[in-house]
PDB file of C-alpha atoms and ligand atoms in Angstrom:
ATOM      1  CA  MET Y   1     -31.773  -0.975 -20.018  1.00  0.00           C
ATOM      2  CA  LEU Y   2     -32.866  -0.151 -23.549  1.00  0.00           C
ATOM      3  CA  GLY Y   3     -30.374   2.350 -25.346  1.00  0.00           C
ATOM      4  CA  ALA Y   4     -27.958   1.818 -22.281  1.00  0.00           C
ATOM      5  CA  CYS Y   5     -24.369   0.591 -23.597  1.00  0.00           C
ATOM      6  CA  ILE Y   6     -22.680  -1.253 -20.750  1.00  0.00           C
ATOM      7  CA  MET Y   7     -19.024  -1.656 -21.934  1.00  0.00           C
ATOM      8  CA  GLU Y   8     -17.079  -4.583 -20.430  1.00  0.00           C
ATOM      9  CA  ARG Y   9     -14.107  -3.731 -18.708  1.00  0.00           C
ATOM     10  CA  PRO Y  10     -11.231  -5.634 -20.679  1.00  0.00           C
ATOM     11  CA  LEU Y  11      -9.644  -8.661 -18.673  1.00  0.00           C
ATOM     12  CA  ILE Y  12      -5.924  -8.771 -18.269  1.00  0.00           C
ATOM     13  CA  ALA Y  13      -4.525 -12.037 -16.762  1.00  0.00           C
ATOM     14  CA  VAL Y  14      -1.523 -11.664 -14.387  1.00  0.00           C
ATOM     15  CA  LEU Y  15      -0.011 -14.696 -13.809  1.00  0.00           C
ATOM     16  CA  ASN Y  16       2.846 -15.730 -11.403  1.00  0.00           C
ATOM     17  CA  GLY Y  17       5.379 -18.365 -11.024  1.00  0.00           C
ATOM     18  CA  PRO Y  18       7.080 -20.412  -8.726  1.00  0.00           C
ATOM     19  CA  ASN Y  19       8.483 -19.005  -5.569  1.00  0.00           C
ATOM     20  CA  LEU Y  20       6.607 -15.604  -5.984  1.00  0.00           C
ATOM     21  CA  ASN Y  21       4.523 -16.639  -3.004  1.00  0.00           C
ATOM     22  CA  MET Y  22       7.716 -16.006  -0.752  1.00  0.00           C
ATOM     23  CA  LEU Y  23       7.987 -12.650  -1.909  1.00  0.00           C
ATOM     24  CA  GLY Y  24       8.978 -10.393   1.359  1.00  0.00           C
ATOM     25  CA  LEU Y  25      10.593 -13.240   3.040  1.00  0.00           C
ATOM     26  CA  ARG Y  26      12.645 -14.647  -0.142  1.00  0.00           C
ATOM     27  CA  GLN Y  27      16.222 -12.806  -0.705  1.00  0.00           C
ATOM     28  CA  PRO Y  28      14.825  -9.101   0.230  1.00  0.00           C
ATOM     29  CA  GLU Y  29      18.428  -7.761  -1.054  1.00  0.00           C
ATOM     30  CA  VAL Y  30      17.448  -8.952  -4.579  1.00  0.00           C
ATOM     31  CA  TYR Y  31      13.557  -8.786  -4.531  1.00  0.00           C
ATOM     32  CA  GLY Y  32      12.749  -6.138  -2.059  1.00  0.00           C
ATOM     33  CA  HIS Y  33      10.530  -6.242   0.913  1.00  0.00           C
ATOM     34  CA  ALA Y  34       6.716  -6.264  -0.944  1.00  0.00           C
ATOM     35  CA  THR Y  35       4.775  -9.512  -0.385  1.00  0.00           C
ATOM     36  CA  LEU Y  36       2.734 -10.929  -3.165  1.00  0.00           C
ATOM     37  CA  ASP Y  37      -0.267  -9.434  -1.566  1.00  0.00           C
ATOM     38  CA  ASP Y  38       1.496  -6.080  -1.841  1.00  0.00           C
ATOM     39  CA  VAL Y  39       1.952  -6.986  -5.571  1.00  0.00           C
ATOM     40  CA  GLU Y  40      -1.551  -7.824  -6.001  1.00  0.00           C
ATOM     41  CA  GLN Y  41      -2.598  -4.165  -3.952  1.00  0.00           C
ATOM     42  CA  VAL Y  42      -0.150  -2.297  -6.801  1.00  0.00           C
ATOM     43  CA  CYS Y  43      -2.036  -4.182  -9.465  1.00  0.00           C
ATOM     44  CA  VAL Y  44      -5.662  -3.696  -8.288  1.00  0.00           C
ATOM     45  CA  GLN Y  45      -4.659  -0.117  -7.624  1.00  0.00           C
ATOM     46  CA  ALA Y  46      -3.174   0.314 -11.357  1.00  0.00           C
ATOM     47  CA  ALA Y  47      -6.553  -1.553 -12.790  1.00  0.00           C
ATOM     48  CA  GLU Y  48      -8.844   0.472 -11.158  1.00  0.00           C
ATOM     49  CA  ARG Y  49      -6.980   3.692 -12.513  1.00  0.00           C
ATOM     50  CA  LEU Y  50      -6.986   2.013 -15.854  1.00  0.00           C
ATOM     51  CA  ASP Y  51     -10.356   1.023 -15.509  1.00  0.00           C
ATOM     52  CA  VAL Y  52      -9.375  -2.689 -16.677  1.00  0.00           C
ATOM     53  CA  ALA Y  53     -10.502  -5.882 -14.367  1.00  0.00           C
ATOM     54  CA  ILE Y  54      -7.567  -8.225 -13.613  1.00  0.00           C
ATOM     55  CA  ASP Y  55      -7.167 -11.845 -12.634  1.00  0.00           C
ATOM     56  CA  PHE Y  56      -4.216 -12.184 -10.688  1.00  0.00           C
ATOM     57  CA  ARG Y  57      -2.752 -15.644  -9.799  1.00  0.00           C
ATOM     58  CA  GLN Y  58       0.227 -17.471  -8.394  1.00  0.00           C
ATOM     59  CA  THR Y  59       1.371 -20.824  -8.736  1.00  0.00           C
ATOM     60  CA  ASN Y  60       4.349 -22.933  -8.426  1.00  0.00           C
ATOM     61  CA  GLY Y  61       3.099 -25.606 -10.487  1.00  0.00           C
ATOM     62  CA  GLU Y  62       4.510 -25.330 -14.614  1.00  0.00           C
ATOM     63  CA  GLY Y  63       1.625 -27.429 -15.627  1.00  0.00           C
ATOM     64  CA  GLU Y  64      -1.135 -25.232 -13.734  1.00  0.00           C
ATOM     65  CA  LEU Y  65       0.422 -22.141 -15.569  1.00  0.00           C
ATOM     66  CA  VAL Y  66       0.263 -23.799 -18.757  1.00  0.00           C
ATOM     67  CA  SER Y  67      -3.433 -24.731 -17.853  1.00  0.00           C
ATOM     68  CA  TRP Y  68      -4.049 -21.014 -16.880  1.00  0.00           C
ATOM     69  CA  ILE Y  69      -2.427 -19.598 -19.908  1.00  0.00           C
ATOM     70  CA  GLN Y  70      -4.565 -22.038 -22.176  1.00  0.00           C
ATOM     71  CA  GLU Y  71      -7.683 -20.741 -19.980  1.00  0.00           C
ATOM     72  CA  CYS Y  72      -7.077 -17.091 -21.257  1.00  0.00           C
ATOM     73  CA  ARG Y  73      -7.678 -17.932 -24.701  1.00  0.00           C
ATOM     74  CA  GLY Y  74     -11.279 -16.162 -25.946  1.00  0.00           C
ATOM     75  CA  ARG Y  75     -11.349 -14.921 -21.939  1.00  0.00           C
ATOM     76  CA  ALA Y  76      -8.707 -12.259 -21.464  1.00  0.00           C
ATOM     77  CA  ARG Y  77      -7.287  -9.614 -23.485  1.00  0.00           C
ATOM     78  CA  GLY Y  78      -3.691 -10.151 -22.341  1.00  0.00           C
ATOM     79  CA  ILE Y  79      -1.339 -11.783 -20.201  1.00  0.00           C
ATOM     80  CA  ILE Y  80       1.143 -10.115 -18.162  1.00  0.00           C
ATOM     81  CA  ILE Y  81       3.476 -12.976 -16.641  1.00  0.00           C
ATOM     82  CA  ASN Y  82       6.038 -13.437 -14.283  1.00  0.00           C
ATOM     83  CA  PRO Y  83       7.336 -17.051 -15.059  1.00  0.00           C
ATOM     84  CA  ALA Y  84       9.972 -16.645 -12.500  1.00  0.00           C
ATOM     85  CA  ALA Y  85      12.402 -19.724 -12.639  1.00  0.00           C
ATOM     86  CA  TYR Y  86      10.300 -21.216 -15.422  1.00  0.00           C
ATOM     87  CA  SER Y  87      11.355 -18.276 -17.413  1.00  0.00           C
ATOM     88  CA  HIS Y  88      14.763 -19.990 -18.057  1.00  0.00           C
ATOM     89  CA  THR Y  89      13.797 -23.186 -18.522  1.00  0.00           C
ATOM     90  CA  SER Y  90      10.298 -24.053 -19.797  1.00  0.00           C
ATOM     91  CA  VAL Y  91       9.572 -24.721 -23.644  1.00  0.00           C
ATOM     92  CA  ALA Y  92       6.171 -25.574 -22.637  1.00  0.00           C
ATOM     93  CA  LEU Y  93       5.401 -22.096 -21.154  1.00  0.00           C
ATOM     94  CA  LEU Y  94       6.623 -20.829 -24.354  1.00  0.00           C
ATOM     95  CA  ASP Y  95       4.243 -23.003 -26.375  1.00  0.00           C
ATOM     96  CA  ALA Y  96       1.446 -22.230 -24.364  1.00  0.00           C
ATOM     97  CA  LEU Y  97       2.097 -18.266 -24.770  1.00  0.00           C
ATOM     98  CA  LEU Y  98       2.370 -18.708 -28.548  1.00  0.00           C
ATOM     99  CA  ALA Y  99      -0.505 -20.878 -28.768  1.00  0.00           C
ATOM    100  CA  VAL Y 100      -2.950 -18.560 -26.872  1.00  0.00           C
ATOM    101  CA  ASP Y 101      -2.759 -15.843 -29.687  1.00  0.00           C
ATOM    102  CA  LEU Y 102      -2.803 -12.813 -26.850  1.00  0.00           C
ATOM    103  CA  PRO Y 103      -0.336  -9.972 -26.317  1.00  0.00           C
ATOM    104  CA  VAL Y 104       2.060 -11.074 -23.482  1.00  0.00           C
ATOM    105  CA  ILE Y 105       4.164  -8.866 -21.485  1.00  0.00           C
ATOM    106  CA  GLU Y 106       6.776 -10.548 -19.488  1.00  0.00           C
ATOM    107  CA  VAL Y 107       7.865  -9.007 -15.980  1.00  0.00           C
ATOM    108  CA  HIS Y 108      10.666  -9.770 -13.592  1.00  0.00           C
ATOM    109  CA  ILE Y 109      10.991  -7.665 -10.411  1.00  0.00           C
ATOM    110  CA  SER Y 110      14.966  -8.125 -10.479  1.00  0.00           C
ATOM    111  CA  ASN Y 111      17.092  -7.195 -13.393  1.00  0.00           C
ATOM    112  CA  ILE Y 112      17.718 -10.664 -14.520  1.00  0.00           C
ATOM    113  CA  HIS Y 113      20.726  -9.549 -16.851  1.00  0.00           C
ATOM    114  CA  ARG Y 114      22.666  -8.312 -13.847  1.00  0.00           C
ATOM    115  CA  ARG Y 115      22.251 -11.485 -12.225  1.00  0.00           C
ATOM    116  CA  GLU Y 116      23.789 -15.190 -12.945  1.00  0.00           C
ATOM    117  CA  ALA Y 117      24.296 -16.101 -16.511  1.00  0.00           C
ATOM    118  CA  PHE Y 118      21.829 -18.806 -16.494  1.00  0.00           C
ATOM    119  CA  ARG Y 119      19.246 -15.996 -15.865  1.00  0.00           C
ATOM    120  CA  HIS Y 120      20.126 -14.021 -19.065  1.00  0.00           C
ATOM    121  CA  HIS Y 121      18.103 -16.186 -21.166  1.00  0.00           C
ATOM    122  CA  SER Y 122      14.070 -16.259 -21.210  1.00  0.00           C
ATOM    123  CA  TYR Y 123      12.357 -19.089 -23.522  1.00  0.00           C
ATOM    124  CA  VAL Y 124       9.115 -16.713 -22.388  1.00  0.00           C
ATOM    125  CA  SER Y 125      10.766 -13.133 -24.026  1.00  0.00           C
ATOM    126  CA  ARG Y 126      10.186 -15.005 -27.564  1.00  0.00           C
ATOM    127  CA  ALA Y 127       6.558 -14.571 -27.018  1.00  0.00           C
ATOM    128  CA  ALA Y 128       6.641 -11.595 -25.582  1.00  0.00           C
ATOM    129  CA  ILE Y 129       5.800  -8.083 -26.811  1.00  0.00           C
ATOM    130  CA  GLY Y 130       7.937  -6.484 -24.542  1.00  0.00           C
ATOM    131  CA  VAL Y 131       9.972  -7.143 -21.355  1.00  0.00           C
ATOM    132  CA  ILE Y 132      10.100  -5.235 -17.964  1.00  0.00           C
ATOM    133  CA  CYS Y 133      12.821  -6.195 -15.538  1.00  0.00           C
ATOM    134  CA  GLY Y 134      14.708  -4.709 -12.727  1.00  0.00           C
ATOM    135  CA  LEU Y 135      12.173  -2.274 -11.933  1.00  0.00           C
ATOM    136  CA  GLY Y 136      10.849  -3.866  -8.515  1.00  0.00           C
ATOM    137  CA  VAL Y 137       6.917  -4.356  -8.500  1.00  0.00           C
ATOM    138  CA  ARG Y 138       6.379  -1.176 -10.047  1.00  0.00           C
ATOM    139  CA  GLY Y 139       7.147  -3.375 -12.968  1.00  0.00           C
ATOM    140  CA  TYR Y 140       3.611  -4.705 -12.795  1.00  0.00           C
ATOM    141  CA  ALA Y 141       2.237  -1.363 -12.843  1.00  0.00           C
ATOM    142  CA  LEU Y 142       4.088  -0.417 -15.907  1.00  0.00           C
ATOM    143  CA  ALA Y 143       3.024  -3.333 -17.690  1.00  0.00           C
ATOM    144  CA  LEU Y 144      -0.638  -3.202 -16.884  1.00  0.00           C
ATOM    145  CA  GLN Y 145      -0.349   0.514 -18.308  1.00  0.00           C
ATOM    146  CA  ALA Y 146       1.214  -0.514 -21.221  1.00  0.00           C
ATOM    147  CA  MET Y 147      -1.187  -3.567 -21.992  1.00  0.00           C
ATOM    148  CA  THR Y 148      -4.153  -1.150 -21.286  1.00  0.00           C
ATOM    149  CA  ASP Y 149      -2.608   1.182 -24.151  1.00  0.00           C
ATOM    150  CA  MET Y 150      -2.155  -1.739 -26.315  1.00  0.00           C
ATOM    151  CA  ILE Y 151      -5.937  -2.750 -25.851  1.00  0.00           C
ATOM    152  CA  LEU Y 152      -7.074   0.383 -26.584  1.00  0.00           C
ATOM    153  CA  ASP Y 153      -5.055   1.032 -29.763  1.00  0.00           C
ATOM    154  CA  GLU Y 154      -6.354  -2.313 -31.094  1.00  0.00           C
ATOM    155  CA  ASP Y 155     -10.063  -1.304 -30.156  1.00  0.00           C
ATOM    156  CA  ASP Y 156      -9.633   2.039 -32.008  1.00  0.00           C
ATOM    157  CA  GLN Y 157      -8.676   0.554 -35.008  1.00  0.00           C
TER     158      GLN Y 157
HETATM  159  C1  LIG N 201      12.026 -13.404 -11.088  1.00  0.00           C
HETATM  160  C2  LIG N 201      13.541 -13.608 -11.943  1.00  0.00           C
HETATM  161  C3  LIG N 201      13.828 -14.994 -11.878  1.00  0.00           C
HETATM  162  O1  LIG N 201      15.202 -15.241 -12.471  1.00  0.00           O
HETATM  163  C4  LIG N 201      13.729 -16.013 -10.585  1.00  0.00           C
HETATM  164  O2  LIG N 201      13.949 -17.186 -10.878  1.00  0.00           O
HETATM  165  C5  LIG N 201      12.489 -15.842  -9.929  1.00  0.00           C
HETATM  166  C6  LIG N 201      11.999 -14.186  -9.780  1.00  0.00           C
HETATM  167  C7  LIG N 201      12.180 -11.955 -10.768  1.00  0.00           C
HETATM  168  O3  LIG N 201      10.656 -11.372 -10.760  1.00  0.00           O
HETATM  169  O4  LIG N 201      12.942 -11.250 -10.772  1.00  0.00           O
HETATM  170  O5  LIG N 201      11.920 -16.413  -9.316  1.00  0.00           O
HETATM  171  O6  LIG N 201      11.326 -13.698 -12.468  1.00  0.00           O
END
């Protein structure tokens, strides 16, 4: 319609790494009882409230995560990623996130700094504007709030 201004909602990718499909069953004393479907619902509800679109995905494959990150270039406005165990091992994920040139927020359900020493270092954090860990699945909603604020700030400039 002439004169109408249809604003597309900004797209935020929410990417999840290995074993997060096992949430709910996996070490509930560490990760709680929420399933990955529950995490997606948390994100969908936050996205509706914030008026953004999300692309929520999980894979067990490192290469697939790298490809999904690459696909975000020119398509998404930001990436929220729980790289799970690949946080602690993957230079390939770090390189992909640096190459894509988008704001990144890293999320962990558990507080990785209260856990085994090998979880204290994350390669991905070098590419992240911020890291949220230890706040359970609500960390995803907080990350979506922060990412939306940053996108709005950028659009205001
Ligand atoms: C995790 C923490 C990682 O150390 C672990 O390998 C995971 C999940 C978290 O969300 O707390 O798989 O990323």
